[in-house]
mmCIF file of C-alpha atoms in Angstrom:
data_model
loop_
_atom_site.group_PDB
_atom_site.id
_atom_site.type_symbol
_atom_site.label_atom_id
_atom_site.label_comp_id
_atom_site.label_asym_id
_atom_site.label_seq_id
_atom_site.Cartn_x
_atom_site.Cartn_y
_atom_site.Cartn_z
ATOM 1 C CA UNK W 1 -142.496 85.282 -69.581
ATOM 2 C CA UNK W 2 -144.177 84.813 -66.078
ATOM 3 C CA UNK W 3 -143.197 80.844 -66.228
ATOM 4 C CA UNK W 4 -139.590 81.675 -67.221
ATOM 5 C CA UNK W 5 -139.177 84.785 -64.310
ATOM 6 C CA UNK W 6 -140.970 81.468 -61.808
ATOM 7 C CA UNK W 7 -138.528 79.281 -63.251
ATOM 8 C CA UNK W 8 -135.529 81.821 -62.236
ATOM 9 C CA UNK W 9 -136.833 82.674 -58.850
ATOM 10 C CA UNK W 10 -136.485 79.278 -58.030
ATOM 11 C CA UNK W 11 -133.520 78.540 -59.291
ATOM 12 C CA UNK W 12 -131.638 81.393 -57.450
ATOM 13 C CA UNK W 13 -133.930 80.300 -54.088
ATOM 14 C CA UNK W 14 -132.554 76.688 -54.887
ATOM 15 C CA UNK W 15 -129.238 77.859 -54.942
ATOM 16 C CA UNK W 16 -129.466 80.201 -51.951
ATOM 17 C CA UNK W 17 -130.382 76.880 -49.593
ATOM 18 C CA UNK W 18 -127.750 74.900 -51.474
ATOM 19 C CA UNK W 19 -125.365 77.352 -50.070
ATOM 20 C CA UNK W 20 -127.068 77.763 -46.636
ATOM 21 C CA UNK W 21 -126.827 74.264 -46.098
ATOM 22 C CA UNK W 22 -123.153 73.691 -47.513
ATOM 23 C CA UNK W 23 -122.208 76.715 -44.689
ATOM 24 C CA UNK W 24 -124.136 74.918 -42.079
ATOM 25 C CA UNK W 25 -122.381 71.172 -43.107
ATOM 26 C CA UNK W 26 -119.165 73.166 -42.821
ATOM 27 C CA UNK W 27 -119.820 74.645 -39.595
ATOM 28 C CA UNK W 28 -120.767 71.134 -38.129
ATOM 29 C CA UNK W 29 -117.404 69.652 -39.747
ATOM 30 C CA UNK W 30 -115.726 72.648 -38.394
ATOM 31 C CA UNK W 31 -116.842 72.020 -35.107
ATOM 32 C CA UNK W 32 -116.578 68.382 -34.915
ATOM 33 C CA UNK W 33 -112.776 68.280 -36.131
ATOM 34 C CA UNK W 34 -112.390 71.477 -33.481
ATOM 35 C CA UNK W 35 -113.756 69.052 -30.753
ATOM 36 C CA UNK W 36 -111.602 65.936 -31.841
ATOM 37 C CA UNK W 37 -108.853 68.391 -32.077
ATOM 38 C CA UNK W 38 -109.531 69.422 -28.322
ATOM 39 C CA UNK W 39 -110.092 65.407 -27.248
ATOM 40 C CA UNK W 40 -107.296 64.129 -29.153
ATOM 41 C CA UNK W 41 -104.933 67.017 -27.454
ATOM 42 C CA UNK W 42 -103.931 64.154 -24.691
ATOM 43 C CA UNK W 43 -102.965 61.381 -26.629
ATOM 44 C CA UNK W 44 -99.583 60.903 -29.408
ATOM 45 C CA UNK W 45 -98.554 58.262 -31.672
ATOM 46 C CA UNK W 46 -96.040 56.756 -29.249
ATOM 47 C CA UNK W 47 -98.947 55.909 -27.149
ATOM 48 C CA UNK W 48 -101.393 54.793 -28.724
ATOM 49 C CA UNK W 49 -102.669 52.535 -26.139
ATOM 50 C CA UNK W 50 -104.349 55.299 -24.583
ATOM 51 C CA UNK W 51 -106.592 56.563 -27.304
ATOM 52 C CA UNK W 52 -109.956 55.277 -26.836
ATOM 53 C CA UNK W 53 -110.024 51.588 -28.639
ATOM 54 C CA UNK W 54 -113.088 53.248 -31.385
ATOM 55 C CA UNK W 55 -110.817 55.915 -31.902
ATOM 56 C CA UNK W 56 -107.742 54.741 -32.707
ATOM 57 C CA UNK W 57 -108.296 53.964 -36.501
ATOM 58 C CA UNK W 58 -109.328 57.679 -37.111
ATOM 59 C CA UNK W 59 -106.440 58.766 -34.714
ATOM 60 C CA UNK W 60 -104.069 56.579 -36.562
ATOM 61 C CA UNK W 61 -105.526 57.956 -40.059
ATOM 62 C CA UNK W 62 -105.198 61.769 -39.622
ATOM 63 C CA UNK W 63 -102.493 62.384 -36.614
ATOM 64 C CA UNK W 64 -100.262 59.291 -37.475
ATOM 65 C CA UNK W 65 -99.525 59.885 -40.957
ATOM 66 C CA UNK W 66 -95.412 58.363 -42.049
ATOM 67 C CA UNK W 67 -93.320 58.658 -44.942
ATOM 68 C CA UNK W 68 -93.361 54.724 -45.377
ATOM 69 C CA UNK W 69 -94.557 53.199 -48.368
ATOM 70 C CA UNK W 70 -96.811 50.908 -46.684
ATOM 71 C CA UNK W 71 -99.017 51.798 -43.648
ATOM 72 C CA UNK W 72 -98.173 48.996 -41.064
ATOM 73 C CA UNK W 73 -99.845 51.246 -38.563
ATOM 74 C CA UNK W 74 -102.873 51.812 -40.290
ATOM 75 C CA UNK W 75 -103.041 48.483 -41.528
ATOM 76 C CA UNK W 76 -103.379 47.456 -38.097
ATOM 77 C CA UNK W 77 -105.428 49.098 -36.473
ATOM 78 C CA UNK W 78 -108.017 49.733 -39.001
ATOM 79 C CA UNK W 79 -107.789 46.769 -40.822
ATOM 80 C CA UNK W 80 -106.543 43.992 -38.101
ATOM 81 C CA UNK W 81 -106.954 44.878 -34.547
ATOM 82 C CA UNK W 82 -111.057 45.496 -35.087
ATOM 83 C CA UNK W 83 -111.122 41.657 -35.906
ATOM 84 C CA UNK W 84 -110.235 39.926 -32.870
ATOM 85 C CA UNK W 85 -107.075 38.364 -31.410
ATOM 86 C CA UNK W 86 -106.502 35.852 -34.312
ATOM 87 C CA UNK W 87 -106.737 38.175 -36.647
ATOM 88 C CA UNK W 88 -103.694 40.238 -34.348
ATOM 89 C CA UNK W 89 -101.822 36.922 -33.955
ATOM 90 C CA UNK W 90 -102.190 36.404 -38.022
ATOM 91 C CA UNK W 91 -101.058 39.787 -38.731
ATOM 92 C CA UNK W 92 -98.011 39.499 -36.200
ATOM 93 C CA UNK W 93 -97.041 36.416 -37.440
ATOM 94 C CA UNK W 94 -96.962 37.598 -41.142
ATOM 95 C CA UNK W 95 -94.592 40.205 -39.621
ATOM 96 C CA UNK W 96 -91.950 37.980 -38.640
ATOM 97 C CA UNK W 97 -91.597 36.141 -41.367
ATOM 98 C CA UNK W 98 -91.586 39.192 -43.827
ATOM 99 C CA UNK W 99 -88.823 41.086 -41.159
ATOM 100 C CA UNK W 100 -85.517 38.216 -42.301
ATOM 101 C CA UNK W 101 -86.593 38.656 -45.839
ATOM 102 C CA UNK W 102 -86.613 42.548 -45.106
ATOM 103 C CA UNK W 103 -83.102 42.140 -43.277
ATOM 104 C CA UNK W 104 -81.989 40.202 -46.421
ATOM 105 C CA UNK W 105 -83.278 42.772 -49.008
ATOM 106 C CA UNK W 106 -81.191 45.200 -46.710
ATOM 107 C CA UNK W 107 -78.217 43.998 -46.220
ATOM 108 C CA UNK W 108 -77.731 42.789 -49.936
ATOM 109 C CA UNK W 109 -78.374 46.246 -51.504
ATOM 110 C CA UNK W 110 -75.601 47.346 -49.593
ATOM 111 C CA UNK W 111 -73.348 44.210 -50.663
ATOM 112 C CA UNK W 112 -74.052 44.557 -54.078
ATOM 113 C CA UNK W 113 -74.568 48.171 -54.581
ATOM 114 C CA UNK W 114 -72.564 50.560 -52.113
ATOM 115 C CA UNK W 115 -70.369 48.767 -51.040
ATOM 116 C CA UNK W 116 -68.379 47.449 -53.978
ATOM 117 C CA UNK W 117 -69.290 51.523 -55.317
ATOM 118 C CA UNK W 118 -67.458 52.415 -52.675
ATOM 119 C CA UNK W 119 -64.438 49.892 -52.302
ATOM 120 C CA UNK W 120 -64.134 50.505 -56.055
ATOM 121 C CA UNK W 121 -63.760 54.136 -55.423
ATOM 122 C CA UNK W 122 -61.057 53.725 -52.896
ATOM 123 C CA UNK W 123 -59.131 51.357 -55.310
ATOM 124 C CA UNK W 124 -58.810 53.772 -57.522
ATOM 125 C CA UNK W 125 -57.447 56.886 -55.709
ATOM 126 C CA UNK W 126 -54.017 56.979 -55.920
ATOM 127 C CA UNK W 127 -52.037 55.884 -52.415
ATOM 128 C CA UNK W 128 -55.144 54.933 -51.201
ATOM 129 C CA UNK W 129 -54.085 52.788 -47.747
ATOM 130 C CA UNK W 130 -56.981 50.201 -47.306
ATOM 131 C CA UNK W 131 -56.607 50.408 -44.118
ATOM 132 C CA UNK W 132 -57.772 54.119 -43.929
ATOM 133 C CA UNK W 133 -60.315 53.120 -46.731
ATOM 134 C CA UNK W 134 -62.035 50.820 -44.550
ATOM 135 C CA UNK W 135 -62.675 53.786 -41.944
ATOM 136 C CA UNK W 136 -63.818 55.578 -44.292
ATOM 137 C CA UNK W 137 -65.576 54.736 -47.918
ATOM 138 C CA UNK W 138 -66.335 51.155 -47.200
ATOM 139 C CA UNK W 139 -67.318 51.926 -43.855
ATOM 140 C CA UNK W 140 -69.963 54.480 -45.428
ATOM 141 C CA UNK W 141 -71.415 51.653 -47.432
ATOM 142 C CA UNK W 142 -71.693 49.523 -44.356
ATOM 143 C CA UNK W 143 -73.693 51.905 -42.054
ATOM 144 C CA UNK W 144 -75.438 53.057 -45.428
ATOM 145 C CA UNK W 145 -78.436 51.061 -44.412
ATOM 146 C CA UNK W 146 -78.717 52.399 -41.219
ATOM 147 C CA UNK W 147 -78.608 55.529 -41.529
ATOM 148 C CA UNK W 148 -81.234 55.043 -43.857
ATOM 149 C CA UNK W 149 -83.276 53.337 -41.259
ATOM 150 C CA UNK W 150 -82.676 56.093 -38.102
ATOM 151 C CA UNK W 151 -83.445 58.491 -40.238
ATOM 152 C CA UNK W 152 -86.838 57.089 -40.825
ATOM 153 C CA UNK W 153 -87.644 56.099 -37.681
ATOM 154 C CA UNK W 154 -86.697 59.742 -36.193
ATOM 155 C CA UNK W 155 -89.230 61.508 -39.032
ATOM 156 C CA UNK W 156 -91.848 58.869 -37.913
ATOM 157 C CA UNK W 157 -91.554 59.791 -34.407
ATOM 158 C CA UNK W 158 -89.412 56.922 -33.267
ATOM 159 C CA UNK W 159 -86.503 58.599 -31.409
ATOM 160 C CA UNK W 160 -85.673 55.860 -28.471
ATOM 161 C CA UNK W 161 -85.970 53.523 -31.433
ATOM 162 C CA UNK W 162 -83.129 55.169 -33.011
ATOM 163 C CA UNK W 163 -81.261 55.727 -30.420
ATOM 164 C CA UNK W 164 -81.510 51.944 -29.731
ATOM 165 C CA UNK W 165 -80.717 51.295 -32.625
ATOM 166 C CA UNK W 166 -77.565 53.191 -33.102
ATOM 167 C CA UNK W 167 -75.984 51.812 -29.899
ATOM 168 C CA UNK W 168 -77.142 48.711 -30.921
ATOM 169 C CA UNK W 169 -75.669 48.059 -34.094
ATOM 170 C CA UNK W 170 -72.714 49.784 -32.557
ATOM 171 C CA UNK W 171 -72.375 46.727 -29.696
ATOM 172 C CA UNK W 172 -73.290 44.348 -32.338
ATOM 173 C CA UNK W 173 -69.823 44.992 -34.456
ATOM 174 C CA UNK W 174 -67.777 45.267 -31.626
ATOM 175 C CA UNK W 175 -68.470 42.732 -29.632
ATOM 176 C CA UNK W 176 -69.985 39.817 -32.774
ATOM 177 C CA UNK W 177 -68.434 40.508 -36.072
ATOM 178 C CA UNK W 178 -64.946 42.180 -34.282
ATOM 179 C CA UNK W 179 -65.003 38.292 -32.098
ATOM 180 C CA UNK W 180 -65.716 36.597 -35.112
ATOM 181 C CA UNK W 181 -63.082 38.293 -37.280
ATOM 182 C CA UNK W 182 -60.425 37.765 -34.545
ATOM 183 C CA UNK W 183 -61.554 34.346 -34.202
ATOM 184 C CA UNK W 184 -61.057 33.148 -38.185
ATOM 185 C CA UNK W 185 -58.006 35.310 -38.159
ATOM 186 C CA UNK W 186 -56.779 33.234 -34.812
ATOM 187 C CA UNK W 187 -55.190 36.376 -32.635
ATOM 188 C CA UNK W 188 -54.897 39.615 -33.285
ATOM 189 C CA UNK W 189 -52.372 40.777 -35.566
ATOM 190 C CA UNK W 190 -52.102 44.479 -35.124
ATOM 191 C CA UNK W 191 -52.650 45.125 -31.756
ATOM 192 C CA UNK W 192 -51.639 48.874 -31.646
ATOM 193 C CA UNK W 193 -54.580 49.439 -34.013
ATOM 194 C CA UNK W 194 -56.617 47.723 -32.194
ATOM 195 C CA UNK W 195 -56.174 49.301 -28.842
ATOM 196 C CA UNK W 196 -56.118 52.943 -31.153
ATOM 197 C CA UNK W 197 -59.973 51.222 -32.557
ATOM 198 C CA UNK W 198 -61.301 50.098 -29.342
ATOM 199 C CA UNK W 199 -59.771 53.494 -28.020
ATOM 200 C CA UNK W 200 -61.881 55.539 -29.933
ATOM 201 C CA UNK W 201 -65.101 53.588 -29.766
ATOM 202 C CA UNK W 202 -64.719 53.949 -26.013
ATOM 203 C CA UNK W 203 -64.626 57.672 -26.068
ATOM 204 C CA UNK W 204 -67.312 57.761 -28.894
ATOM 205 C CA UNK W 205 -69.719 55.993 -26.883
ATOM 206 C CA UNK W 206 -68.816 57.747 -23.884
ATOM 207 C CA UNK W 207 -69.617 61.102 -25.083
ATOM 208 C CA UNK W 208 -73.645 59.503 -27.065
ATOM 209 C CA UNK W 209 -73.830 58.011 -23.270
ATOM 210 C CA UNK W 210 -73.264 61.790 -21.623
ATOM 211 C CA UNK W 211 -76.092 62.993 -24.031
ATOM 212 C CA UNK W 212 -78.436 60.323 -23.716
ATOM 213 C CA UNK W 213 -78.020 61.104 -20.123
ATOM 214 C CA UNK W 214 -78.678 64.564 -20.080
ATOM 215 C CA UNK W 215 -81.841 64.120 -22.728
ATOM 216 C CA UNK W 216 -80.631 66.783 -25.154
ATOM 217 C CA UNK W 217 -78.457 67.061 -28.328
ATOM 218 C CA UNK W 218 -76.833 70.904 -29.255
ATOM 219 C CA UNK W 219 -74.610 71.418 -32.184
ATOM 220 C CA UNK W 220 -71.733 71.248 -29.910
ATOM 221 C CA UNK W 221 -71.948 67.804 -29.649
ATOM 222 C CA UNK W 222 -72.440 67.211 -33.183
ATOM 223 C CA UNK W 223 -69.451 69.184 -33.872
ATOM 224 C CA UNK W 224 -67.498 67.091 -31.598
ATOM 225 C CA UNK W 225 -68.879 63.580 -32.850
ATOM 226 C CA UNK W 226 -67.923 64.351 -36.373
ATOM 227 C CA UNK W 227 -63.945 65.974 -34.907
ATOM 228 C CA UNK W 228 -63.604 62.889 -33.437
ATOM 229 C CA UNK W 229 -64.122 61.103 -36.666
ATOM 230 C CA UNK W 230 -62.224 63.613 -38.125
ATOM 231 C CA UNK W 231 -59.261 63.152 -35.809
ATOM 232 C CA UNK W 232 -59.674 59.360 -35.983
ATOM 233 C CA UNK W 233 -59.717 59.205 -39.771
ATOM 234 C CA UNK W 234 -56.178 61.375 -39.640
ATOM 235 C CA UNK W 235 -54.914 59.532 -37.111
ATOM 236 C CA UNK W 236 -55.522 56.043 -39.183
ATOM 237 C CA UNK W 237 -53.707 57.877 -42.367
ATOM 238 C CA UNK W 238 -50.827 59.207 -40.192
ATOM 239 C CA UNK W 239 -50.127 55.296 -39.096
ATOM 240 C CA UNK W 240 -50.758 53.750 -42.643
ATOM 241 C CA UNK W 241 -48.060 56.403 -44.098
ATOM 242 C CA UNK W 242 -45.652 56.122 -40.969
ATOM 243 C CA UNK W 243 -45.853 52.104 -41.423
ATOM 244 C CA UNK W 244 -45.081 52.655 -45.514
ATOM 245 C CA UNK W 245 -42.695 54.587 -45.219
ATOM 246 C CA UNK W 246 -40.750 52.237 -42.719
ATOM 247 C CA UNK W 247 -40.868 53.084 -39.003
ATOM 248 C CA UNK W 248 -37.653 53.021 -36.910
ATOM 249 C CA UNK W 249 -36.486 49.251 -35.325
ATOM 250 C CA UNK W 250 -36.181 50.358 -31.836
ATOM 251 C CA UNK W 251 -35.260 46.516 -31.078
ATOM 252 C CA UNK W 252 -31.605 45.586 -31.274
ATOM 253 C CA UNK W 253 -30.686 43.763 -34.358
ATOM 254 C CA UNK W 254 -28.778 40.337 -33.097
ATOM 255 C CA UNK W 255 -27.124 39.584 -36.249
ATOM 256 C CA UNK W 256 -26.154 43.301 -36.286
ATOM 257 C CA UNK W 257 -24.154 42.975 -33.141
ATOM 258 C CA UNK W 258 -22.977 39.447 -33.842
ATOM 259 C CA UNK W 259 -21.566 40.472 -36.880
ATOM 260 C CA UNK W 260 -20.032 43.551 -35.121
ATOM 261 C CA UNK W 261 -18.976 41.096 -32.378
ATOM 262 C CA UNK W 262 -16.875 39.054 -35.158
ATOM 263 C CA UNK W 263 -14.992 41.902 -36.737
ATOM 264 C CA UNK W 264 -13.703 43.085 -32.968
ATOM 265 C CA UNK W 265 -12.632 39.836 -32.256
ATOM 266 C CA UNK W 266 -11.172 39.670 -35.531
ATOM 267 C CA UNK W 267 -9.435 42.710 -34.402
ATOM 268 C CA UNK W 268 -8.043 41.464 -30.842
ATOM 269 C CA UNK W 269 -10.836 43.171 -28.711
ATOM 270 C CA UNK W 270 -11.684 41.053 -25.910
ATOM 271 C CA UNK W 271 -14.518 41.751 -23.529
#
């Protein structure tokens, strides 16, 4: 009995240090995350240039955490940057030569996938135009991907990116693939829709150049982005309608007023 009441004691005084020292290991982790907490306060993931070069990887780690399925940022920083400028140069080359394949994998799940989903779709609704189904369901499956990819970069962090890239891919269809079209097509055929297209786009990127400017975005201006579409959109259906239905000739017909010039001739009017 006295062995088994020595045996206890120290098994409950073993257990009172095991918890004396697990509240003091705590305390010191407390404090030390408390103090990078307080050192880190300076510094953001935009910048990371300016966190200390033998912080960075830990930085990266717990303040820089994304939604991406592989950790470029982490990768790098942990993994490459501690290991010299050819490992950097290694790492950015691998980069560019997996970013076309990227742009390929992109651009092809929206040929094969959305976009014939969606031009599918607009076949089949009755009086369809595809005129006002390219503004609308194929153009969805065209800016699929990126808004897709703005919406990542804004939850990592990345809103100049975004913005960028927006206005980007916005210059990019006006001013390449619009060229290129009217260049196979050799002119432009419809110029009133045209100037109605261009039109728009001017006062669209009027109005994300006004809020750039002034560095903040309300619901007003969402509101008024997606009326503009809205009004666009309408005003794309309107003209498909109005054009099969038959619009007015407003020109003279010549064989008209030939025709009518025979029969008063025929007549004995003279001019």
């Amino acid at each position: 009995m006295p062995v088994m009441r020595g045996e206890g004691f120290r098994l409950v005084l073993l257990y009172l240090c095991a918890c004396l020292s697990y509240a003091s290991l705590e305390d010191t982790a407390h404090g030390d995350v408390k103090k990078l907490a307080e050192a880190w306060e300076g510094y953001s993931c935009d910048r990371l240039k300016d966190v200390p070069e033998s912080q960075r990887c830990q930085f990266v780690t717990e303040e820089c955490r994304s939604d991406s399925r592989v950790p470029y940022t982490e990768w790098y920083y942990c993994s490459v940057a501690p290991y010299g400028v050819f490992a950097t140069g290694g790492f950015m080359m691998l980069l560019a030569c997996v970013l076309p394949l990227l742009f390929c994998l992109l651009g092809n799940t929206a040929e094969l996938y959305f976009s014939p989903t969606m031009s599918l779709v607009s076949q089949t609704i009755p009086k369809m135009r595809p005129r006002f189904a390219g503004v609308t369901f194929v153009a969805m499956g065209n800016g699929a991907p990126d808004l897709s990819a703005n919406i990542s970069a804004i939850r990592s962090g990345q809103v100049a990116l975004s913005a960028g890239a927006f206005t980007g891919a916005a210059m990019f269809v006006q001013c390449v693939v619009a060229s290129e079209v009217i260049r196979i097509s050799k002119g432009v055929t419809c110029k009133g829709a045209v100037l109605r297209d261009v039109g728009t786009y001017a006062v669209s990127i009027t109005g994300v150049g006004l809020c750039l400017y002034s560095g903040v975005i309300t619901h007003w201006f969402v509101v008024c982005a997606v009326l503009v579409y809205v009004v666009y959109a309408s005003w794309v259906f309107a003209g498909d309608e109005w054009h099969a239905a038959g619009r007015p000739n407003l020109q003279p017909d010549r064989a008209a007023w030939e025709d009518l010039r025979a029969m008063l001739l025929q007549r004995g009017y003279k001019r």
